Tab-separated table of N, CA and C in Angstrom:
chain	number	residue	atom	x	y	z
A	25	MET	N	-53.532	307.204	-136.347
A	25	MET	CA	-54.857	307.436	-136.907
A	25	MET	C	-55.600	308.399	-135.974
A	26	THR	N	-56.387	309.269	-136.554
A	26	THR	CA	-57.120	310.246	-135.764
A	26	THR	C	-58.318	309.598	-135.083
A	27	SER	N	-58.829	310.303	-134.134
A	27	SER	CA	-60.004	309.813	-133.408
A	27	SER	C	-61.198	309.638	-134.347
A	28	ILE	N	-61.345	310.561	-135.292
A	28	ILE	CA	-62.451	310.477	-136.252
A	28	ILE	C	-62.264	309.251	-137.144
A	29	GLY	N	-61.028	309.008	-137.584
A	29	GLY	CA	-60.749	307.843	-138.425
A	29	GLY	C	-61.057	306.551	-137.706
A	30	GLN	N	-60.733	306.479	-136.424
A	30	GLN	CA	-61.009	305.273	-135.651
A	30	GLN	C	-62.517	305.049	-135.532
A	31	LYS	N	-63.246	306.115	-135.325
A	31	LYS	CA	-64.698	306.008	-135.205
A	31	LYS	C	-65.324	305.554	-136.520
A	32	LEU	N	-64.805	306.059	-137.642
A	32	LEU	CA	-65.344	305.655	-138.941
A	32	LEU	C	-65.079	304.180	-139.220
A	33	LEU	N	-63.951	303.667	-138.741
A	33	LEU	CA	-63.660	302.250	-138.921
A	33	LEU	C	-64.614	301.371	-138.116
A	34	LEU	N	-65.079	301.864	-137.004
A	34	LEU	CA	-65.988	301.098	-136.154
A	34	LEU	C	-67.439	301.162	-136.627
A	35	LEU	N	-67.759	302.154	-137.439
A	35	LEU	CA	-69.141	302.352	-137.871
A	35	LEU	C	-69.719	301.132	-138.604
A	36	PRO	N	-69.037	300.531	-139.597
A	36	PRO	CA	-69.634	299.357	-140.258
A	36	PRO	C	-69.908	298.200	-139.297
A	37	ALA	N	-69.025	297.955	-138.365
A	37	ALA	CA	-69.243	296.870	-137.398
A	37	ALA	C	-70.449	297.167	-136.523
A	38	PHE	N	-70.599	298.411	-136.131
A	38	PHE	CA	-71.733	298.810	-135.312
A	38	PHE	C	-73.043	298.614	-136.078
A	39	LEU	N	-73.042	299.020	-137.346
A	39	LEU	CA	-74.258	298.883	-138.149
A	39	LEU	C	-74.633	297.420	-138.361
A	40	LEU	N	-73.653	296.543	-138.494
A	40	LEU	CA	-73.951	295.121	-138.638
A	40	LEU	C	-74.597	294.546	-137.387
A	41	THR	N	-74.227	295.049	-136.225
A	41	THR	CA	-74.837	294.545	-134.997
A	41	THR	C	-76.289	294.990	-134.881
A	42	LEU	N	-76.627	296.107	-135.505
A	42	LEU	CA	-78.010	296.582	-135.477
A	42	LEU	C	-78.885	295.854	-136.487
A	43	GLY	N	-78.266	295.286	-137.494
A	43	GLY	CA	-79.032	294.685	-138.578
A	43	GLY	C	-79.349	295.752	-139.594
A	44	GLY	N	-79.844	295.351	-140.687
A	44	GLY	CA	-80.168	296.298	-141.740
A	44	GLY	C	-81.079	295.631	-142.733
A	45	PRO	N	-81.337	296.328	-143.842
A	45	PRO	CA	-82.209	295.744	-144.857
A	45	PRO	C	-81.664	294.408	-145.330
A	46	GLY	N	-82.545	293.429	-145.412
A	46	GLY	CA	-82.146	292.117	-145.893
A	46	GLY	C	-81.492	291.245	-144.839
A	47	LEU	N	-81.295	291.764	-143.644
A	47	LEU	CA	-80.654	290.980	-142.598
A	47	LEU	C	-81.651	290.413	-141.595
A	48	ALA	N	-82.924	290.688	-141.801
A	48	ALA	CA	-83.941	290.207	-140.865
A	48	ALA	C	-84.024	288.681	-140.922
A	49	ALA	N	-84.268	288.094	-139.784
A	49	ALA	CA	-84.387	286.636	-139.706
A	49	ALA	C	-85.692	286.203	-140.376
A	50	ALA	N	-85.628	285.082	-141.084
A	50	ALA	CA	-86.834	284.531	-141.701
A	50	ALA	C	-87.787	284.059	-140.609
A	51	THR	N	-89.064	284.210	-140.870
A	51	THR	CA	-90.094	283.844	-139.902
A	51	THR	C	-91.007	282.795	-140.516
A	52	THR	N	-91.480	281.883	-139.697
A	52	THR	CA	-92.470	280.891	-140.143
A	52	THR	C	-93.837	281.321	-139.626
A	53	TYR	N	-94.783	281.383	-140.533
A	53	TYR	CA	-96.165	281.728	-140.204
A	53	TYR	C	-97.044	280.515	-140.478
A	54	PHE	N	-98.273	280.549	-139.966
A	54	PHE	CA	-99.139	279.377	-140.020
A	54	PHE	C	-100.527	279.714	-140.540
A	55	VAL	N	-101.070	278.781	-141.346
A	55	VAL	CA	-102.435	278.855	-141.856
A	55	VAL	C	-103.114	277.536	-141.493
A	56	ASP	N	-104.347	277.640	-140.998
A	56	ASP	CA	-105.074	276.436	-140.589
A	56	ASP	C	-106.558	276.639	-140.907
A	57	ALA	N	-107.059	275.871	-141.885
A	57	ALA	CA	-108.455	276.007	-142.318
A	57	ALA	C	-109.446	275.705	-141.204
A	58	VAL	N	-109.072	274.839	-140.271
A	58	VAL	CA	-109.993	274.414	-139.210
A	58	VAL	C	-109.862	275.292	-137.967
A	59	ASN	N	-108.637	275.520	-137.517
A	59	ASN	CA	-108.429	276.240	-136.262
A	59	ASN	C	-108.009	277.696	-136.427
A	60	GLY	N	-107.773	278.127	-137.669
A	60	GLY	CA	-107.395	279.520	-137.906
A	60	GLY	C	-108.597	280.432	-137.852
A	61	THR	N	-108.335	281.722	-137.741
A	61	THR	CA	-109.421	282.706	-137.710
A	61	THR	C	-109.067	283.893	-138.591
A	62	ALA	N	-110.100	284.626	-138.980
A	62	ALA	CA	-109.899	285.838	-139.770
A	62	ALA	C	-109.103	286.864	-138.971
A	63	GLY	N	-109.173	286.784	-137.651
A	63	GLY	CA	-108.443	287.714	-136.794
A	63	GLY	C	-107.078	287.205	-136.369
A	64	GLY	N	-106.664	286.048	-136.920
A	64	GLY	CA	-105.377	285.477	-136.540
A	64	GLY	C	-104.219	286.352	-136.981
A	65	ASP	N	-103.074	286.130	-136.352
A	65	ASP	CA	-101.878	286.911	-136.695
A	65	ASP	C	-100.816	286.065	-137.400
A	66	GLY	N	-101.157	284.811	-137.714
A	66	GLY	CA	-100.228	283.945	-138.413
A	66	GLY	C	-99.260	283.198	-137.512
A	67	SER	N	-99.374	283.398	-136.218
A	67	SER	CA	-98.514	282.667	-135.282
A	67	SER	C	-99.054	281.244	-135.111
A	68	ALA	N	-98.254	280.372	-134.523
A	68	ALA	CA	-98.701	278.997	-134.283
A	68	ALA	C	-99.939	278.974	-133.391
A	69	GLY	N	-100.027	279.886	-132.444
A	69	GLY	CA	-101.148	279.933	-131.515
A	69	GLY	C	-102.370	280.655	-132.048
A	70	SER	N	-102.178	281.431	-133.130
A	70	SER	CA	-103.278	282.196	-133.717
A	70	SER	C	-103.107	282.247	-135.240
A	71	PRO	N	-103.262	281.065	-135.885
A	71	PRO	CA	-103.004	281.008	-137.328
A	71	PRO	C	-104.059	281.748	-138.145
A	72	TRP	N	-103.644	282.150	-139.355
A	72	TRP	CA	-104.610	282.668	-140.314
A	72	TRP	C	-105.481	281.508	-140.774
A	73	GLN	N	-106.665	281.820	-141.280
A	73	GLN	CA	-107.570	280.764	-141.729
A	73	GLN	C	-107.374	280.419	-143.203
A	74	THR	N	-106.909	281.379	-143.993
A	74	THR	CA	-106.756	281.136	-145.428
A	74	THR	C	-105.355	281.525	-145.910
A	75	ILE	N	-104.966	280.928	-147.008
A	75	ILE	CA	-103.703	281.288	-147.646
A	75	ILE	C	-103.807	282.712	-148.181
A	76	THR	N	-104.971	283.067	-148.693
A	76	THR	CA	-105.205	284.434	-149.172
A	76	THR	C	-104.946	285.444	-148.064
A	77	GLN	N	-105.444	285.152	-146.871
A	77	GLN	CA	-105.247	286.048	-145.731
A	77	GLN	C	-103.759	286.215	-145.444
A	78	ALA	N	-103.016	285.116	-145.504
A	78	ALA	CA	-101.578	285.187	-145.256
A	78	ALA	C	-100.888	286.065	-146.287
A	79	MET	N	-101.193	285.824	-147.556
A	79	MET	CA	-100.503	286.522	-148.635
A	79	MET	C	-100.874	287.992	-148.739
A	80	THR	N	-102.023	288.372	-148.188
A	80	THR	CA	-102.441	289.784	-148.250
A	80	THR	C	-102.277	290.496	-146.906
A	81	SER	N	-101.649	289.838	-145.944
A	81	SER	CA	-101.524	290.409	-144.598
A	81	SER	C	-100.599	291.611	-144.519
A	82	GLY	N	-99.667	291.712	-145.465
A	82	GLY	CA	-98.674	292.780	-145.384
A	82	GLY	C	-97.552	292.451	-144.413
A	83	THR	N	-97.593	291.260	-143.845
A	83	THR	CA	-96.617	290.824	-142.844
A	83	THR	C	-95.436	290.096	-143.474
A	84	LEU	N	-95.684	289.368	-144.544
A	84	LEU	CA	-94.682	288.476	-145.123
A	84	LEU	C	-93.606	289.227	-145.897
A	85	ILE	N	-92.368	288.746	-145.757
A	85	ILE	CA	-91.251	289.276	-146.535
A	85	ILE	C	-90.464	288.106	-147.124
A	86	ALA	N	-89.661	288.393	-148.116
A	86	ALA	CA	-88.848	287.355	-148.755
A	86	ALA	C	-88.057	286.605	-147.694
A	87	GLY	N	-88.049	285.296	-147.808
A	87	GLY	CA	-87.352	284.436	-146.856
A	87	GLY	C	-88.277	283.793	-145.842
A	88	ASP	N	-89.475	284.346	-145.669
A	88	ASP	CA	-90.448	283.768	-144.736
A	88	ASP	C	-91.046	282.488	-145.316
A	89	THR	N	-91.615	281.667	-144.443
A	89	THR	CA	-92.308	280.444	-144.835
A	89	THR	C	-93.713	280.465	-144.255
A	90	VAL	N	-94.681	280.083	-145.062
A	90	VAL	CA	-96.062	279.904	-144.603
A	90	VAL	C	-96.331	278.404	-144.585
A	91	THR	N	-96.628	277.872	-143.408
A	91	THR	CA	-96.914	276.448	-143.241
A	91	THR	C	-98.426	276.264	-143.211
A	92	VAL	N	-98.912	275.441	-144.129
A	92	VAL	CA	-100.353	275.221	-144.285
A	92	VAL	C	-100.733	273.884	-143.662
A	93	ALA	N	-101.688	273.912	-142.744
A	93	ALA	CA	-102.164	272.691	-142.085
A	93	ALA	C	-103.118	271.930	-143.004
A	94	SER	N	-103.388	270.701	-142.652
A	94	SER	CA	-104.361	269.887	-143.377
A	94	SER	C	-105.699	270.600	-143.391
A	95	GLY	N	-106.424	270.451	-144.474
A	95	GLY	CA	-107.738	271.063	-144.581
A	95	GLY	C	-108.067	271.368	-146.022
A	96	THR	N	-109.266	271.842	-146.256
A	96	THR	CA	-109.706	272.219	-147.592
A	96	THR	C	-109.710	273.738	-147.687
A	97	TYR	N	-108.930	274.233	-148.619
A	97	TYR	CA	-108.787	275.674	-148.815
A	97	TYR	C	-109.495	276.026	-150.118
A	98	ASP	N	-110.740	276.472	-149.985
A	98	ASP	CA	-111.554	276.754	-151.162
A	98	ASP	C	-112.300	278.073	-150.986
A	99	ALA	N	-113.077	278.435	-151.992
A	99	ALA	CA	-113.821	279.696	-151.953
A	99	ALA	C	-114.811	279.732	-150.796
A	100	ALA	N	-115.374	278.593	-150.451
A	100	ALA	CA	-116.324	278.544	-149.336
A	100	ALA	C	-115.654	278.947	-148.018
A	101	LEU	N	-114.367	278.663	-147.913
A	101	LEU	CA	-113.620	279.032	-146.705
A	101	LEU	C	-113.261	280.514	-146.713
A	102	GLY	N	-113.166	281.083	-147.920
A	102	GLY	CA	-112.790	282.484	-148.042
A	102	GLY	C	-111.576	282.719	-148.921
A	103	GLU	N	-111.071	281.636	-149.549
A	103	GLU	CA	-109.947	281.813	-150.474
A	103	GLU	C	-110.424	282.605	-151.684
A	104	VAL	N	-109.556	283.463	-152.177
A	104	VAL	CA	-109.842	284.238	-153.380
A	104	VAL	C	-108.837	283.800	-154.438
A	105	PHE	N	-109.346	283.258	-155.534
A	105	PHE	CA	-108.490	282.731	-156.592
A	105	PHE	C	-108.444	283.673	-157.778
A	106	PRO	N	-107.306	283.793	-158.440
A	106	PRO	CA	-106.041	283.145	-158.103
A	106	PRO	C	-105.407	283.821	-156.891
A	107	ILE	N	-104.679	283.035	-156.127
A	107	ILE	CA	-103.988	283.566	-154.954
A	107	ILE	C	-102.681	284.198	-155.421
A	108	GLY	N	-102.483	285.451	-155.066
A	108	GLY	CA	-101.235	286.140	-155.391
A	108	GLY	C	-100.204	285.845	-154.308
A	109	PHE	N	-99.034	285.400	-154.710
A	109	PHE	CA	-97.997	285.044	-153.752
A	109	PHE	C	-96.989	286.172	-153.597
A	110	VAL	N	-96.450	286.308	-152.401
A	110	VAL	CA	-95.422	287.295	-152.112
A	110	VAL	C	-94.087	286.732	-152.598
A	111	ASP	N	-93.354	287.525	-153.378
A	111	ASP	CA	-92.064	287.072	-153.903
A	111	ASP	C	-91.137	286.632	-152.782
A	112	GLY	N	-90.513	285.478	-152.968
A	112	GLY	CA	-89.515	284.997	-152.021
A	112	GLY	C	-90.074	284.300	-150.797
A	113	VAL	N	-91.395	284.165	-150.709
A	113	VAL	CA	-92.028	283.485	-149.577
A	113	VAL	C	-92.310	282.040	-149.956
A	114	SER	N	-91.928	281.102	-149.096
A	114	SER	CA	-92.162	279.684	-149.349
A	114	SER	C	-93.479	279.237	-148.714
A	115	LEU	N	-94.124	278.301	-149.372
A	115	LEU	CA	-95.363	277.711	-148.876
A	115	LEU	C	-95.104	276.231	-148.679
A	116	SER	N	-95.401	275.735	-147.486
A	116	SER	CA	-95.204	274.309	-147.211
A	116	SER	C	-96.471	273.745	-146.608
A	117	GLY	N	-96.665	272.459	-146.810
A	117	GLY	CA	-97.843	271.791	-146.275
A	117	GLY	C	-97.460	270.450	-145.710
A	118	PRO	N	-98.453	269.663	-145.325
A	118	PRO	CA	-98.178	268.379	-144.703
A	118	PRO	C	-97.541	267.362	-145.654
A	119	GLY	N	-97.680	267.574	-146.963
A	119	GLY	CA	-97.037	266.677	-147.920
A	119	GLY	C	-97.734	265.353	-148.137
A	120	ASP	N	-98.895	265.184	-147.538
A	120	ASP	CA	-99.600	263.904	-147.685
A	120	ASP	C	-100.919	264.050	-148.436
A	121	GLY	N	-101.118	265.186	-149.060
A	121	GLY	CA	-102.344	265.410	-149.824
A	121	GLY	C	-103.524	265.828	-148.971
A	122	SER	N	-103.324	266.051	-147.678
A	122	SER	CA	-104.441	266.390	-146.789
A	122	SER	C	-104.766	267.874	-146.783
A	123	ALA	N	-103.976	268.659	-147.483
A	123	ALA	CA	-104.298	270.083	-147.656
A	123	ALA	C	-104.609	270.261	-149.123
A	124	SER	N	-105.875	270.615	-149.393
A	124	SER	CA	-106.273	270.738	-150.794
A	124	SER	C	-107.045	272.013	-151.035
């Protein structure tokens, strides 16, 4: 096999090590009505304050999860209804009815 042929065989393996479209790791982001802020970045240490803020951040991609803390998420907080969801993004909450 020629040197060029050998290099072409290695190219797909090299590209897989770099990652590519659709290979990004899923990320968990956070929303907290009480401790979140409008300036938050969605991290555990700096959560967004509203679900609307999360969904309009431009940060979320398919496979990500937004975890919603206990609290009341309403128009008074800054939610804009209806909330548009990003395709492929999961929303999870405490599961005990404390996030409404």
